[in-house]
Amino acid sequence: MIETAQRFLMPATNDDFFAHLGPLLTLIAPTGMTEQDRTEWLRVAADTLSGVPVDLLASSCREARFEVDHPAKVLRFIGSRIKEEWDARRAHLARLERLANDAQRAPATAARALEDNSPLDMPPEEIRALSPALRSMAIGQGWLTQAQIDAADAEQSDAA
């Protein structure tokens, strides 16, 4: 899953930028724009859009052919078309990576708890916050002792 999410974030290459922005520029370039100006515009546009996934670049450039009438409007148009999807893809990958990291840590923690049912070092305020059902389960699993629960409850009574 992570590999698939990463593929959807694969950035466009310089060749991709020229392949998609070049035809667009050909359609909208003002008559006074020289070849050198066009090359510089393409270089700056590619630099500005660095990191954009190639499919988002391609689809936004296709749309821009029908919507944009001047090179100065291209980057703002592309940015507005790709921002939401690009942000969603990055957030999705980040969630998957967090889940994978959590999954790698969880088995070791769970295994220790199952193998070693010794009482936990839990602060009294956390013990007091446990429902009766959770207290009973914690005693049954060996995570807490009745003495720990009694001491936490007594500490609250003493404070009152």
mmCIF file of C-alpha atoms in Angstrom:
data_model
loop_
_atom_site.group_PDB
_atom_site.id
_atom_site.type_symbol
_atom_site.label_atom_id
_atom_site.label_comp_id
_atom_site.label_asym_id
_atom_site.label_seq_id
_atom_site.Cartn_x
_atom_site.Cartn_y
_atom_site.Cartn_z
ATOM 1 C CA MET A 1 0.000 0.000 0.000
ATOM 2 C CA ILE A 2 2.752 2.441 0.882
ATOM 3 C CA GLU A 3 4.515 1.718 -2.413
ATOM 4 C CA THR A 4 1.322 2.479 -4.336
ATOM 5 C CA ALA A 5 0.807 5.735 -2.441
ATOM 6 C CA GLN A 6 4.438 6.663 -3.140
ATOM 7 C CA ARG A 7 3.952 5.981 -6.866
ATOM 8 C CA PHE A 8 1.045 8.447 -6.898
ATOM 9 C CA LEU A 9 3.456 11.054 -5.532
ATOM 10 C CA MET A 10 6.251 10.325 -8.037
ATOM 11 C CA PRO A 11 7.369 13.779 -9.164
ATOM 12 C CA ALA A 12 7.381 14.829 -12.784
ATOM 13 C CA THR A 13 10.781 14.895 -14.464
ATOM 14 C CA ASN A 14 12.176 17.751 -16.548
ATOM 15 C CA ASP A 15 11.151 15.803 -19.649
ATOM 16 C CA ASP A 16 7.595 15.590 -18.283
ATOM 17 C CA PHE A 17 7.511 19.343 -17.687
ATOM 18 C CA PHE A 18 8.640 20.087 -21.231
ATOM 19 C CA ALA A 19 6.242 17.480 -22.657
ATOM 20 C CA HIS A 20 3.203 18.944 -20.877
ATOM 21 C CA LEU A 21 4.028 22.630 -20.468
ATOM 22 C CA GLY A 22 5.643 22.996 -23.909
ATOM 23 C CA PRO A 23 2.482 22.411 -25.968
ATOM 24 C CA LEU A 24 0.506 24.611 -23.588
ATOM 25 C CA LEU A 25 3.009 27.428 -23.998
ATOM 26 C CA THR A 26 2.865 27.000 -27.775
ATOM 27 C CA LEU A 27 -0.880 27.682 -27.647
ATOM 28 C CA ILE A 28 -0.794 30.714 -25.361
ATOM 29 C CA ALA A 29 2.577 32.419 -25.866
ATOM 30 C CA PRO A 30 2.328 36.032 -26.987
ATOM 31 C CA THR A 31 3.687 36.719 -30.457
ATOM 32 C CA GLY A 32 6.584 38.752 -29.057
ATOM 33 C CA MET A 33 7.844 35.900 -26.847
ATOM 34 C CA THR A 34 11.207 34.752 -28.232
ATOM 35 C CA GLU A 35 12.509 31.205 -28.215
ATOM 36 C CA GLN A 36 14.894 32.181 -25.421
ATOM 37 C CA ASP A 37 11.969 33.654 -23.436
ATOM 38 C CA ARG A 38 9.998 30.437 -23.906
ATOM 39 C CA THR A 39 12.899 28.279 -22.762
ATOM 40 C CA GLU A 40 13.396 30.446 -19.686
ATOM 41 C CA TRP A 41 9.656 30.386 -18.925
ATOM 42 C CA LEU A 42 9.626 26.575 -19.162
ATOM 43 C CA ARG A 43 12.680 26.339 -16.888
ATOM 44 C CA VAL A 44 11.145 28.619 -14.253
ATOM 45 C CA ALA A 45 7.758 26.869 -14.483
ATOM 46 C CA ALA A 46 9.405 23.455 -14.050
ATOM 47 C CA ASP A 47 11.378 24.754 -11.079
ATOM 48 C CA THR A 48 8.258 26.297 -9.519
ATOM 49 C CA LEU A 49 6.232 23.107 -9.971
ATOM 50 C CA SER A 50 9.056 20.861 -8.762
ATOM 51 C CA GLY A 51 7.722 17.810 -6.947
ATOM 52 C CA VAL A 52 4.308 17.799 -8.641
ATOM 53 C CA PRO A 53 3.190 14.267 -9.559
ATOM 54 C CA VAL A 54 3.281 13.744 -13.317
ATOM 55 C CA ASP A 55 -0.382 12.730 -13.643
ATOM 56 C CA LEU A 56 -1.530 15.903 -11.872
ATOM 57 C CA LEU A 57 0.750 17.988 -14.084
ATOM 58 C CA ALA A 58 -0.586 16.296 -17.223
ATOM 59 C CA SER A 59 -4.269 16.661 -16.336
ATOM 60 C CA SER A 60 -3.922 20.289 -15.222
ATOM 61 C CA CYS A 61 -2.010 21.179 -18.399
ATOM 62 C CA ARG A 62 -4.758 19.554 -20.509
ATOM 63 C CA GLU A 63 -7.368 21.655 -18.690
ATOM 64 C CA ALA A 64 -5.244 24.787 -18.988
ATOM 65 C CA ARG A 65 -5.247 24.496 -22.780
ATOM 66 C CA PHE A 66 -8.944 25.404 -22.697
ATOM 67 C CA GLU A 67 -8.925 27.835 -19.769
ATOM 68 C CA VAL A 68 -5.701 29.856 -19.787
ATOM 69 C CA ASP A 69 -4.886 32.557 -22.337
ATOM 70 C CA HIS A 70 -1.510 33.859 -21.119
ATOM 71 C CA PRO A 71 1.689 32.325 -19.668
ATOM 72 C CA ALA A 72 1.414 34.523 -16.567
ATOM 73 C CA LYS A 73 -1.792 32.685 -15.604
ATOM 74 C CA VAL A 74 -0.536 29.114 -16.045
ATOM 75 C CA LEU A 75 1.132 28.458 -12.690
ATOM 76 C CA ARG A 76 -1.744 29.874 -10.651
ATOM 77 C CA PHE A 77 -4.197 27.783 -12.704
ATOM 78 C CA ILE A 78 -2.185 24.576 -12.286
ATOM 79 C CA GLY A 79 -1.679 25.224 -8.577
ATOM 80 C CA SER A 80 -5.400 25.706 -8.025
ATOM 81 C CA ARG A 81 -6.219 22.503 -9.917
ATOM 82 C CA ILE A 82 -3.699 20.215 -8.199
ATOM 83 C CA LYS A 83 -3.470 21.527 -4.620
ATOM 84 C CA GLU A 84 -6.343 19.590 -3.064
ATOM 85 C CA GLU A 85 -5.474 16.250 -4.676
ATOM 86 C CA TRP A 86 -1.735 16.627 -4.039
ATOM 87 C CA ASP A 87 -2.339 17.510 -0.376
ATOM 88 C CA ALA A 88 -4.699 14.527 -0.026
ATOM 89 C CA ARG A 89 -2.103 12.162 -1.502
ATOM 90 C CA ARG A 90 0.619 13.411 0.840
ATOM 91 C CA ALA A 91 -1.707 13.110 3.837
ATOM 92 C CA HIS A 92 -2.708 9.587 2.777
ATOM 93 C CA LEU A 93 0.936 8.509 2.509
ATOM 94 C CA ALA A 94 1.712 10.047 5.907
ATOM 95 C CA ARG A 95 -1.208 8.120 7.469
ATOM 96 C CA LEU A 96 -0.032 4.865 5.901
ATOM 97 C CA GLU A 97 3.514 5.432 7.141
ATOM 98 C CA ARG A 98 2.269 6.195 10.671
ATOM 99 C CA LEU A 99 0.166 3.025 10.644
ATOM 100 C CA ALA A 100 3.128 0.984 9.426
ATOM 101 C CA ASN A 101 5.359 2.440 12.147
ATOM 102 C CA ASP A 102 2.708 1.790 14.791
ATOM 103 C CA ALA A 103 2.269 -1.772 13.544
ATOM 104 C CA GLN A 104 6.020 -2.409 13.787
ATOM 105 C CA ARG A 105 6.102 -1.225 17.395
ATOM 106 C CA ALA A 106 2.838 -2.808 18.529
ATOM 107 C CA PRO A 107 3.785 -6.505 18.377
ATOM 108 C CA ALA A 108 6.812 -6.067 20.628
ATOM 109 C CA THR A 109 4.799 -4.109 23.178
ATOM 110 C CA ALA A 110 1.882 -6.533 23.072
ATOM 111 C CA ALA A 111 4.162 -9.561 23.329
ATOM 112 C CA ARG A 112 5.865 -8.161 26.411
ATOM 113 C CA ALA A 113 2.521 -7.503 28.081
ATOM 114 C CA LEU A 114 1.298 -11.017 27.359
ATOM 115 C CA GLU A 115 4.505 -12.716 28.426
ATOM 116 C CA ASP A 116 5.139 -10.600 31.491
ATOM 117 C CA ASN A 117 1.943 -10.078 33.440
ATOM 118 C CA SER A 118 3.695 -8.166 36.174
ATOM 119 C CA PRO A 119 1.905 -5.141 37.640
ATOM 120 C CA LEU A 120 2.274 -1.884 35.758
ATOM 121 C CA ASP A 121 3.683 1.228 37.344
ATOM 122 C CA MET A 122 0.519 3.288 36.911
ATOM 123 C CA PRO A 123 -0.014 6.641 38.627
ATOM 124 C CA PRO A 124 -2.828 6.681 41.222
ATOM 125 C CA GLU A 125 -4.870 9.233 39.265
ATOM 126 C CA GLU A 126 -4.913 6.902 36.250
ATOM 127 C CA ILE A 127 -5.938 3.966 38.430
ATOM 128 C CA ARG A 128 -8.779 6.013 39.908
ATOM 129 C CA ALA A 129 -9.937 6.915 36.394
ATOM 130 C CA LEU A 130 -10.398 3.231 35.467
ATOM 131 C CA SER A 131 -13.942 1.912 35.374
ATOM 132 C CA PRO A 132 -14.785 -1.038 37.654
ATOM 133 C CA ALA A 133 -14.746 -3.356 34.624
ATOM 134 C CA LEU A 134 -11.249 -2.208 33.600
ATOM 135 C CA ARG A 135 -10.000 -2.509 37.181
ATOM 136 C CA SER A 136 -11.296 -6.069 37.330
ATOM 137 C CA MET A 137 -9.677 -6.925 33.997
ATOM 138 C CA ALA A 138 -6.354 -5.354 35.070
ATOM 139 C CA ILE A 139 -6.351 -7.416 38.271
ATOM 140 C CA GLY A 140 -7.256 -10.559 36.315
ATOM 141 C CA GLN A 141 -4.392 -9.999 33.863
ATOM 142 C CA GLY A 142 -1.925 -9.172 36.622
ATOM 143 C CA TRP A 143 -1.418 -5.612 35.349
ATOM 144 C CA LEU A 144 -2.619 -4.136 38.645
ATOM 145 C CA THR A 145 -2.928 -5.532 42.137
ATOM 146 C CA GLN A 146 -5.819 -4.949 44.494
ATOM 147 C CA ALA A 147 -3.306 -3.247 46.784
ATOM 148 C CA GLN A 148 -2.480 -0.691 44.040
ATOM 149 C CA ILE A 149 -6.177 0.039 43.500
ATOM 150 C CA ASP A 150 -6.835 0.321 47.239
ATOM 151 C CA ALA A 151 -3.852 2.657 47.671
ATOM 152 C CA ALA A 152 -5.026 4.887 44.796
ATOM 153 C CA ASP A 153 -8.552 5.053 46.217
ATOM 154 C CA ALA A 154 -7.199 5.737 49.723
ATOM 155 C CA GLU A 155 -5.021 8.545 48.369
ATOM 156 C CA GLN A 156 -8.122 10.219 46.950
ATOM 157 C CA SER A 157 -9.973 9.804 50.273
ATOM 158 C CA ASP A 158 -7.026 11.297 52.176
ATOM 159 C CA ALA A 159 -6.922 14.290 49.828
ATOM 160 C CA ALA A 160 -10.631 14.969 50.356
#
